[in-house]
Short mmCIF file of C-alpha atoms and ligand atoms in Angstrom, two decimals:
data_model
loop_
_atom_site.label_atom_id
_atom_site.label_comp_id
_atom_site.label_asym_id
_atom_site.label_seq_id
_atom_site.Cartn_x
_atom_site.Cartn_y
_atom_site.Cartn_z
CA MET A 16 -139.53 96.20 83.83
CA GLN A 17 -140.28 94.71 87.23
CA SER A 18 -142.90 91.93 87.11
CA ALA A 19 -145.60 91.59 89.75
CA ASN A 20 -143.95 88.35 90.91
CA GLN A 21 -140.86 90.37 91.85
CA ASN A 22 -142.87 92.44 94.34
CA ILE A 23 -143.84 91.39 97.83
CA LYS A 24 -146.99 93.52 97.73
CA PRO A 25 -149.81 93.84 95.19
CA LEU A 26 -149.08 96.57 92.64
CA THR A 27 -151.78 98.91 93.98
CA THR A 28 -150.62 98.81 97.63
CA LYS A 29 -150.50 102.32 99.11
CA ILE A 30 -150.68 104.19 102.37
CA ASN A 31 -153.87 106.27 102.18
CA GLU A 32 -154.68 109.70 103.61
CA LYS A 33 -155.59 108.13 106.98
CA GLY A 34 -152.19 106.48 107.10
CA ASN A 35 -153.75 103.04 106.57
CA LEU A 36 -152.70 100.42 104.05
CA SER A 37 -154.89 100.23 101.00
CA ILE A 38 -155.02 97.81 98.08
CA GLY A 39 -157.01 98.43 94.91
CA GLY A 40 -157.98 101.76 96.43
CA CYS A 41 -159.69 100.01 99.39
CA ASP A 42 -158.66 100.74 102.97
CA LEU A 43 -157.73 97.36 104.46
CA ALA A 44 -158.95 98.28 107.95
CA GLU A 45 -162.34 99.15 106.46
CA LEU A 46 -162.43 95.92 104.47
CA ALA A 47 -161.75 93.95 107.65
CA LYS A 48 -164.55 95.82 109.41
CA LYS A 49 -167.01 95.41 106.57
CA TYR A 50 -166.41 91.73 105.78
CA SER A 51 -164.74 90.55 109.02
CA THR A 52 -161.62 88.38 109.17
CA PRO A 53 -159.91 86.12 108.18
CA LEU A 54 -160.38 87.59 104.75
CA TYR A 55 -158.68 86.80 101.46
CA VAL A 56 -158.30 89.93 99.32
CA ILE A 57 -157.46 89.72 95.61
CA ASP A 58 -156.26 92.79 93.73
CA LYS A 59 -157.69 92.62 90.22
CA GLU A 60 -155.16 95.06 88.80
CA THR A 61 -152.19 92.94 89.86
CA LEU A 62 -153.83 89.78 88.54
CA VAL A 63 -154.72 91.27 85.17
CA SER A 64 -151.34 92.97 84.89
CA ILE A 65 -149.40 89.72 85.22
CA ALA A 66 -151.81 87.88 82.94
CA ARG A 67 -151.13 90.52 80.28
CA GLU A 68 -147.43 90.50 80.98
CA TYR A 69 -147.22 86.79 80.13
CA LYS A 70 -149.10 87.37 76.86
CA ASN A 71 -146.94 90.33 76.01
CA ALA A 72 -143.66 88.61 76.88
CA PHE A 73 -144.43 85.76 74.46
CA LYS A 74 -146.15 87.81 71.79
CA SER A 75 -143.40 87.33 69.21
CA TYR A 76 -144.29 83.62 69.13
CA ALA A 77 -147.51 83.30 67.14
CA LYS A 78 -148.25 79.79 68.39
CA PHE A 79 -148.26 80.75 72.07
CA LYS A 80 -151.26 79.64 74.16
CA PRO A 81 -151.29 80.47 77.86
CA LYS A 82 -153.21 78.47 80.42
CA PHE A 83 -153.66 79.15 84.10
CA ALA A 84 -152.90 76.35 86.57
CA SER A 85 -156.22 76.27 88.42
CA LYS A 86 -154.73 74.43 91.37
CA ALA A 87 -153.16 77.71 92.54
CA LEU A 88 -156.56 79.41 92.93
CA MET A 89 -159.80 78.39 91.30
CA THR A 90 -163.03 80.24 91.93
CA SER A 91 -165.70 81.21 89.41
CA ALA A 92 -164.69 84.88 89.47
CA ILE A 93 -160.99 84.16 88.97
CA ALA A 94 -161.81 81.79 86.12
CA LYS A 95 -163.95 84.46 84.46
CA ILE A 96 -161.30 87.20 84.77
CA LEU A 97 -158.60 84.98 83.26
CA ALA A 98 -160.82 83.54 80.53
CA ASP A 99 -161.64 87.14 79.54
CA GLU A 100 -157.88 87.71 79.28
CA GLY A 101 -157.67 84.83 76.80
CA TYR A 102 -156.43 82.13 79.15
CA GLY A 103 -157.36 78.48 79.08
CA PHE A 104 -156.97 76.33 82.17
CA ASP A 105 -154.84 73.50 83.44
CA VAL A 106 -157.45 71.52 85.38
CA VAL A 107 -156.67 68.51 87.54
CA SER A 108 -159.98 67.34 88.96
CA GLY A 109 -163.69 67.08 88.35
CA GLY A 110 -164.10 70.01 90.74
CA GLU A 111 -161.83 72.31 88.73
CA ILE A 112 -163.47 71.20 85.46
CA TYR A 113 -166.92 71.81 86.92
CA THR A 114 -165.98 75.27 88.21
CA VAL A 115 -164.66 76.42 84.82
CA HIS A 116 -167.74 75.06 83.07
CA ASN A 117 -170.10 76.50 85.67
CA ALA A 118 -168.54 79.93 85.17
CA GLY A 119 -169.82 79.76 81.59
CA ILE A 120 -166.38 79.09 80.08
CA SER A 121 -165.84 76.56 77.30
CA LEU A 122 -163.35 73.84 78.18
CA ASN A 123 -162.02 73.52 74.66
CA ASN A 124 -159.07 75.72 75.59
CA SER A 125 -158.19 73.68 78.70
CA THR A 126 -156.01 70.68 79.50
CA PHE A 127 -156.88 67.96 81.97
CA ASN A 128 -153.76 66.92 83.92
CA GLY A 129 -153.22 64.49 86.76
CA ASN A 130 -151.69 61.15 87.61
CA ASN A 131 -154.85 59.27 88.62
CA LYS A 132 -157.85 60.67 86.79
CA SER A 133 -161.00 58.72 87.60
CA ARG A 134 -163.46 57.32 85.08
CA GLU A 135 -166.04 59.87 86.31
CA GLU A 136 -163.63 62.76 85.87
CA LEU A 137 -162.60 61.61 82.39
CA ASN A 138 -166.26 61.22 81.44
CA LEU A 139 -167.03 64.73 82.64
CA ALA A 140 -164.02 66.20 80.83
CA ILE A 141 -164.90 64.48 77.54
CA ASP A 142 -168.61 65.30 77.79
CA LEU A 143 -167.79 68.97 78.36
CA GLY A 144 -165.44 69.00 75.36
CA ILE A 145 -162.07 69.36 77.07
CA GLY A 146 -159.40 70.58 74.61
CA ARG A 147 -156.58 68.24 75.63
CA ILE A 148 -156.09 65.45 78.11
CA SER A 149 -152.51 65.08 79.24
CA VAL A 150 -152.20 61.33 79.67
CA ASP A 151 -149.94 60.46 82.56
CA ASN A 152 -149.45 56.68 82.51
CA PHE A 153 -150.25 53.35 80.84
CA SER A 154 -153.36 52.56 82.83
CA GLU A 155 -154.82 55.94 81.94
CA LEU A 156 -154.15 55.31 78.23
CA GLU A 157 -156.19 52.14 78.45
CA LEU A 158 -159.00 53.61 80.54
CA LEU A 159 -159.30 56.71 78.37
CA ASN A 160 -159.44 54.73 75.15
CA GLU A 161 -162.06 52.42 76.64
CA ILE A 162 -164.25 55.39 77.63
CA LEU A 163 -163.84 56.96 74.19
CA GLU A 164 -164.76 53.70 72.44
CA GLU A 165 -167.95 53.54 74.51
CA LYS A 166 -168.77 57.10 73.51
CA ASN A 167 -167.62 56.56 69.94
CA LYS A 168 -165.46 59.67 70.19
CA THR A 169 -161.84 60.60 69.69
CA GLN A 170 -159.82 62.85 71.98
CA LYS A 171 -156.77 65.00 71.43
CA ILE A 172 -154.13 64.16 73.99
CA LEU A 173 -150.69 65.19 75.17
CA LEU A 174 -148.27 62.80 76.83
CA ARG A 175 -147.02 63.88 80.22
CA VAL A 176 -143.33 63.08 80.39
CA THR A 177 -140.70 63.29 83.11
CA PRO A 178 -137.94 65.37 81.56
CA GLY A 179 -135.32 64.41 84.16
CA ILE A 180 -134.58 67.96 85.23
CA GLU A 181 -133.86 68.77 88.85
CA CYS A 182 -134.58 72.22 90.18
CA HIS A 183 -133.75 73.78 93.51
CA THR A 184 -137.04 74.02 95.27
CA HIS A 185 -138.84 72.23 98.11
CA GLU A 186 -138.77 68.46 97.60
CA TYR A 187 -142.58 68.25 97.64
CA ILE A 188 -142.94 70.71 94.79
CA GLN A 189 -140.29 69.24 92.48
CA THR A 190 -141.95 67.26 89.73
CA GLY A 191 -139.61 66.98 86.76
CA HIS A 192 -136.98 64.68 88.29
CA LEU A 193 -136.76 61.08 87.11
CA ASP A 194 -138.31 59.29 90.08
CA SER A 195 -141.31 61.63 90.16
CA LYS A 196 -144.78 60.08 90.41
CA PHE A 197 -145.88 62.11 87.38
CA GLY A 198 -145.66 61.16 83.74
CA PHE A 199 -144.00 58.67 81.44
CA ASP A 200 -140.27 58.14 81.56
CA LEU A 201 -138.78 59.06 78.18
CA THR A 202 -137.72 55.42 77.74
CA GLN A 203 -141.43 54.44 77.73
CA ILE A 204 -142.50 56.78 74.95
CA ASP A 205 -141.87 54.34 72.06
CA ASN A 206 -144.13 51.84 73.70
CA VAL A 207 -146.81 54.53 74.17
CA ILE A 208 -146.64 55.60 70.52
CA GLU A 209 -146.91 51.98 69.38
CA LEU A 210 -149.98 51.47 71.57
CA ILE A 211 -151.64 54.63 70.27
CA THR A 212 -150.95 53.89 66.61
CA GLN A 213 -151.85 50.20 66.79
CA LYS A 214 -154.35 49.70 69.58
CA TYR A 215 -155.78 52.85 71.13
CA LYS A 216 -157.30 54.28 67.96
CA ASN A 217 -159.53 56.80 69.73
CA LEU A 218 -156.57 58.77 71.00
CA GLU A 219 -155.10 61.49 68.84
CA ILE A 220 -151.64 62.42 70.04
CA MET A 221 -150.83 66.12 69.65
CA GLY A 222 -147.73 66.68 71.71
CA LEU A 223 -145.70 66.43 74.88
CA HIS A 224 -146.23 67.95 78.29
CA ALA A 225 -143.82 68.42 81.17
CA HIS A 226 -143.55 70.48 84.34
CA VAL A 227 -140.28 70.80 86.20
CA GLY A 228 -141.36 72.12 89.58
CA SER A 229 -142.68 75.13 91.40
CA GLN A 230 -141.30 78.33 93.01
CA ILE A 231 -138.35 78.23 90.58
CA PHE A 232 -135.82 81.05 90.29
CA GLU A 233 -133.35 79.63 87.71
CA THR A 234 -134.39 80.20 84.11
CA LYS A 235 -132.05 77.48 82.84
CA VAL A 236 -134.47 74.70 83.78
CA TRP A 237 -136.94 75.92 81.16
CA SER A 238 -134.37 76.13 78.38
CA ASP A 239 -133.23 72.59 79.25
CA GLU A 240 -136.84 71.43 79.37
CA VAL A 241 -137.60 72.89 75.93
CA GLU A 242 -134.56 71.09 74.53
CA VAL A 243 -135.60 67.75 76.06
CA LEU A 244 -139.09 68.08 74.55
CA ILE A 245 -137.94 69.19 71.08
CA LYS A 246 -135.28 66.50 70.98
CA GLU A 247 -137.94 63.93 71.81
CA ILE A 248 -140.22 65.27 69.06
CA LYS A 249 -137.35 64.81 66.62
CA ARG A 250 -136.67 61.28 67.84
CA ILE A 251 -140.35 60.33 67.48
CA LYS A 252 -140.45 61.94 64.03
CA ASP A 253 -137.46 59.93 62.85
CA LYS A 254 -138.61 56.66 64.31
CA PHE A 255 -142.38 56.77 63.72
CA LYS A 256 -142.76 59.40 60.98
CA ILE A 257 -145.14 61.26 63.27
CA GLU A 258 -144.38 64.90 63.91
CA LEU A 259 -145.92 66.12 67.14
CA GLU A 260 -147.03 69.74 66.97
CA GLU A 261 -147.45 70.87 70.54
CA ILE A 262 -145.37 71.26 73.67
CA ASN A 263 -146.63 72.25 77.10
CA ILE A 264 -143.82 73.35 79.40
CA GLY A 265 -145.92 73.61 82.59
CA GLY A 266 -145.55 76.40 85.10
CA GLY A 267 -143.19 77.01 87.98
CA LEU A 268 -142.06 80.64 88.03
CA GLY A 269 -141.39 81.73 91.61
CA ILE A 270 -142.64 84.76 93.51
CA THR A 271 -141.20 87.05 96.17
CA TYR A 272 -142.49 85.86 99.53
CA THR A 273 -139.60 87.56 101.33
CA LYS A 274 -136.68 89.78 100.35
CA GLU A 275 -134.49 86.67 100.07
CA ASP A 276 -136.56 85.45 97.11
CA THR A 277 -135.23 86.67 93.77
CA PRO A 278 -137.38 85.30 90.96
CA PRO A 279 -136.73 86.34 87.36
CA SER A 280 -139.30 88.50 85.61
CA VAL A 281 -141.86 87.02 83.25
CA GLN A 282 -140.01 88.62 80.32
CA GLU A 283 -136.73 86.98 81.37
CA VAL A 284 -138.42 83.58 81.44
CA ALA A 285 -140.04 84.24 78.06
CA ASN A 286 -136.70 85.27 76.54
CA VAL A 287 -135.01 82.10 77.73
CA VAL A 288 -137.86 79.85 76.58
CA LEU A 289 -138.16 81.51 73.17
CA LYS A 290 -134.41 81.48 72.60
CA SER A 291 -134.18 77.80 73.46
CA LEU A 292 -137.18 77.09 71.25
CA GLU A 293 -135.65 78.89 68.30
CA GLU A 294 -132.26 77.21 68.73
CA ASN A 295 -133.66 73.74 69.17
CA ILE A 296 -136.16 74.00 66.32
CA LYS A 297 -133.15 74.70 64.10
CA LYS A 298 -130.88 72.17 65.74
CA TYR A 299 -133.37 69.30 65.48
CA ASN A 300 -135.05 70.49 62.29
CA VAL A 301 -138.66 70.27 63.49
CA LYS A 302 -141.72 72.46 62.83
CA GLU A 303 -142.50 75.34 65.21
CA PRO A 304 -144.71 73.71 67.82
CA VAL A 305 -147.67 75.27 69.59
CA LEU A 306 -146.30 76.43 72.94
CA TYR A 307 -148.48 76.05 76.02
CA ILE A 308 -147.45 77.37 79.41
CA GLU A 309 -149.45 76.87 82.57
CA PRO A 310 -148.26 79.15 85.37
CA GLY A 311 -150.19 79.17 88.63
CA ARG A 312 -148.36 80.75 91.55
CA SER A 313 -146.81 83.63 89.59
CA MET A 314 -150.23 84.49 88.13
CA VAL A 315 -152.17 84.84 91.38
CA GLY A 316 -149.69 84.77 94.26
CA THR A 317 -148.82 88.44 94.52
CA SER A 318 -152.35 89.69 93.89
CA GLY A 319 -153.61 88.03 97.08
CA VAL A 320 -153.25 88.99 100.73
CA THR A 321 -154.94 87.65 103.84
CA LEU A 322 -156.26 89.90 106.60
CA TYR A 323 -156.37 88.56 110.14
CA THR A 324 -157.32 90.11 113.47
CA LEU A 325 -154.77 89.87 116.25
CA GLY A 326 -156.18 88.04 119.27
CA SER A 327 -154.68 86.64 122.42
CA SER A 328 -150.98 86.73 123.09
CA LYS A 329 -148.55 84.86 125.26
CA GLN A 330 -145.19 85.97 126.51
CA VAL A 331 -143.08 82.91 127.30
CA PRO A 332 -140.98 83.89 130.36
CA ASN A 333 -137.52 84.75 128.97
CA GLY A 334 -138.72 83.54 125.59
CA LYS A 335 -140.88 84.34 122.61
CA LYS A 336 -143.93 86.50 122.42
CA TYR A 337 -146.71 84.71 120.56
CA ILE A 338 -149.60 86.63 119.08
CA ALA A 339 -152.45 84.51 117.78
CA VAL A 340 -154.58 85.43 114.79
CA ASP A 341 -158.11 84.29 113.94
CA GLY A 342 -156.94 81.94 111.16
CA GLY A 343 -153.87 79.85 110.47
CA MET A 344 -153.03 76.48 108.99
CA ALA A 345 -156.52 75.79 107.63
CA ASP A 346 -156.51 78.92 105.45
CA ASN A 347 -152.75 78.79 104.76
CA ILE A 348 -151.11 75.39 105.18
CA ARG A 349 -147.86 76.47 103.48
CA PRO A 350 -145.84 77.53 106.56
CA SER A 351 -146.53 74.26 108.37
CA MET A 352 -146.32 72.07 105.26
CA TYR A 353 -143.30 73.53 103.46
CA GLY A 354 -141.75 75.82 106.07
CA ALA A 355 -142.84 78.68 103.81
CA GLU A 356 -142.10 82.24 104.94
CA TYR A 357 -144.29 85.29 104.51
CA CYS A 358 -144.05 89.05 105.03
CA ALA A 359 -146.78 90.89 106.86
CA GLU A 360 -147.59 94.25 108.45
CA LEU A 361 -150.30 95.93 110.47
CA VAL A 362 -152.75 97.86 108.33
CA THR A 363 -153.30 100.88 110.56
CA LYS A 364 -151.01 103.72 111.36
CA LYS A 365 -149.69 103.87 114.91
CA ASP A 366 -148.94 107.12 116.73
CA SER A 367 -145.52 105.99 117.80
CA GLU A 368 -142.91 103.61 116.48
CA THR A 369 -142.40 100.84 119.03
CA LYS A 370 -141.23 97.79 117.17
CA GLN A 371 -141.73 94.40 118.75
CA LYS A 372 -140.41 91.02 117.62
CA VAL A 373 -143.22 88.49 117.76
CA THR A 374 -144.28 85.07 116.48
CA ILE A 375 -147.60 84.94 114.66
CA ALA A 376 -149.46 81.81 115.69
CA GLY A 377 -152.59 80.39 114.13
CA LYS A 378 -155.59 79.33 116.21
CA PHE A 379 -155.61 75.66 115.23
CA CYS A 380 -154.97 72.86 117.69
CA GLU A 381 -151.45 72.07 116.63
CA SER A 382 -148.14 73.44 117.88
CA GLY A 383 -146.91 73.55 114.28
CA ASP A 384 -149.61 76.05 113.38
CA ILE A 385 -147.26 79.02 113.23
CA LEU A 386 -147.84 81.44 110.34
CA ILE A 387 -144.72 83.59 110.80
CA LYS A 388 -141.85 82.49 113.06
CA GLU A 389 -140.43 85.93 113.63
CA ILE A 390 -141.67 89.32 112.56
CA GLU A 391 -141.23 92.87 113.75
CA LEU A 392 -144.55 94.67 114.16
CA ASN A 393 -145.20 98.22 115.23
CA ASN A 394 -146.77 98.14 118.70
CA PRO A 395 -149.11 95.22 117.98
CA GLN A 396 -152.32 95.25 120.01
CA LYS A 397 -155.29 92.91 120.30
CA GLY A 398 -157.83 93.86 117.61
CA ASP A 399 -155.25 95.17 115.15
CA ILE A 400 -155.52 93.92 111.58
CA LEU A 401 -152.55 92.07 110.11
CA CYS A 402 -152.05 91.89 106.35
CA VAL A 403 -150.07 88.81 105.21
CA TYR A 404 -148.74 89.24 101.67
CA ASN A 405 -148.50 86.78 98.80
CA THR A 406 -151.28 84.43 99.84
CA GLY A 407 -153.09 84.43 96.48
CA ALA A 408 -151.66 81.10 95.35
CA TYR A 409 -152.09 77.81 97.20
CA GLY A 410 -153.83 79.50 100.14
CA TYR A 411 -157.54 79.19 99.55
CA SER A 412 -156.96 76.33 97.11
CA MET A 413 -155.33 74.25 99.87
CA ALA A 414 -157.66 75.43 102.63
CA SER A 415 -159.36 72.89 104.86
CA ASN A 416 -162.00 72.78 107.54
CA TYR A 417 -159.60 71.51 110.18
CA ASN A 418 -161.06 71.94 113.66
CA LEU A 419 -164.31 72.59 111.76
CA MET A 420 -163.31 76.17 111.28
CA LEU A 421 -165.15 77.93 108.47
CA LYS A 422 -163.27 78.68 105.25
CA PRO A 423 -162.78 82.46 104.94
CA MET A 424 -164.49 84.83 102.58
CA MET A 425 -162.68 86.18 99.51
CA VAL A 426 -163.16 89.67 98.12
CA LEU A 427 -161.97 91.22 94.90
CA VAL A 428 -160.78 94.84 95.01
CA ASN A 429 -160.45 97.20 92.08
CA ASN A 430 -160.77 100.96 91.49
CA SER A 431 -161.71 101.62 95.15
CA GLN A 432 -164.51 99.06 95.01
CA SER A 433 -164.74 95.68 96.71
CA ALA A 434 -166.95 92.70 95.92
CA ILE A 435 -167.36 89.30 97.55
CA ILE A 436 -166.22 86.54 95.20
CA VAL A 437 -166.38 83.64 97.67
CA ASN A 438 -168.76 83.77 100.60
CA ARG A 439 -167.66 82.78 104.06
CA GLN A 440 -168.76 79.23 104.80
CA THR A 441 -171.61 78.77 107.24
CA TYR A 442 -172.04 76.27 110.07
CA ALA A 443 -175.05 74.86 108.19
CA GLN A 444 -172.77 74.15 105.21
CA LEU A 445 -170.29 72.42 107.47
CA VAL A 446 -172.85 69.81 108.54
CA GLN A 447 -174.92 69.65 105.39
CA ASN A 448 -173.46 66.32 104.30
CA ASP A 449 -173.51 64.73 107.76
CA ILE A 450 -175.91 61.88 108.37
CA ILE A 451 -176.60 60.28 111.74
CA ALA A 452 -176.78 56.59 110.84
CA GLU A 453 -179.38 54.32 112.43
CA ILE A 454 -177.44 51.07 112.36
N1 LLP B 217 -148.51 72.52 85.68
C1 LLP B 217 -148.39 71.38 86.37
C2 LLP B 217 -148.46 70.10 85.66
C3 LLP B 217 -148.21 71.42 87.75
O1 LLP B 217 -148.08 70.29 88.44
C4 LLP B 217 -148.17 72.68 88.42
C5 LLP B 217 -148.00 72.75 89.87
C6 LLP B 217 -148.31 73.84 87.65
C7 LLP B 217 -148.47 73.72 86.28
C8 LLP B 217 -148.28 75.21 88.25
O2 LLP B 217 -147.07 75.48 88.88
P1 LLP B 217 -146.78 76.93 89.49
O3 LLP B 217 -146.70 77.90 88.34
O4 LLP B 217 -147.91 77.27 90.41
O5 LLP B 217 -145.51 76.78 90.21
N2 LLP B 217 -148.83 73.44 96.78
C9 LLP B 217 -147.48 73.82 96.44
C10 LLP B 217 -147.29 73.96 94.97
C11 LLP B 217 -147.59 72.69 94.21
C12 LLP B 217 -147.44 72.86 92.73
C13 LLP B 217 -147.93 71.65 92.03
N3 LLP B 217 -147.93 71.73 90.62
C14 LLP B 217 -147.14 75.11 97.18
O6 LLP B 217 -148.00 75.65 97.87
O7 LLP B 217 -146.01 75.60 97.11
#
């Protein structure tokens, strides 16, 4: 079966009776009119479908516990939908912790990750009963134990390790290679275990955590990763007589931004992970560990699109035709930051087919603010609505207020209904923290 991450468009994308594009049964031109643009649209059916697909793909493994990597897209409504589907959360900041909590969701099923967690963030996580803290480095071990001593509490932790696995993805989104800023090197683990058993008595070590990178298409990296983690569990067991019971293999499954992207399905990833798990449990003679995964992009990427209105255009003499939209690098930094490519199309039907090659520019004051370098659109005109696919992950979550532009609204669509899940920012909100100092 094809997974949602193997599609460019949300699963419910259709051409309706008017000839317009619709998602979740909602006409995109009407959504743009009703809510204005730029507008993030999330298709609930696609989101829930992939969330269930992950659970289904791993269902033969009783100790499977999925978490959603909040960094890809965290809003109260998204948190609620995924918590209702049985997901915990990979959270990496006080803000993500607060949002999950504020949505009425217990944090006991969530893991706090990150390479420089602050005292305030650790306090908040512990006070709200976070399930696991994935400790990243020696200074965090010390700080966390100190905080726990003050509170007279213990905390279940994982150790974030660098598995030494390279994957073919953008340099900025590779994390599992040896000189990564994240996690303990495997050669440091003995020292960590000694510290925990002899000195940091408030820490209860449950297992190992790794993440190899993002937008990955080769399943082999996960089978290698599982082996590295199980082998390490065996080594620790032999040396310290402590058998760790949990592994967290992170996220990383890629999605189909363009036809050139060929990610495996969720089931293919699950098969590879489960096979490697089974083989290595036997090979190293360890107990079946709890298996956590924490996908982000593949969970929310395909369910999201962004609607923009076409504005001014510029024909460079003997050169490109630029068409500018009413958003750009502040609502989607990925093209300018990673050279990411996206597919898009106009949402309304045109009477005639007159294809034009254009460059879609953002409206921000930077030449690099180009959303799509080259795309063929059907007779694009000022005022037309453009739908950019696959913006659900790392779009809104990386959005900024550059040029003091307002962050867009987000709506959820489902069964021909739409509902606002994030309001458009207001000018008053933009200046609410400003203070004119009298010094
Ligand atoms: N777990 C850990 C520890 C991670 O660092 C990440 C992503 C994930 C899970 C989720 O990975 P995913 O399934 O989304 O690939 N801003 C970049 C992506 C950065 C990913 C960082 N870590 C982008 O827009 O491509």
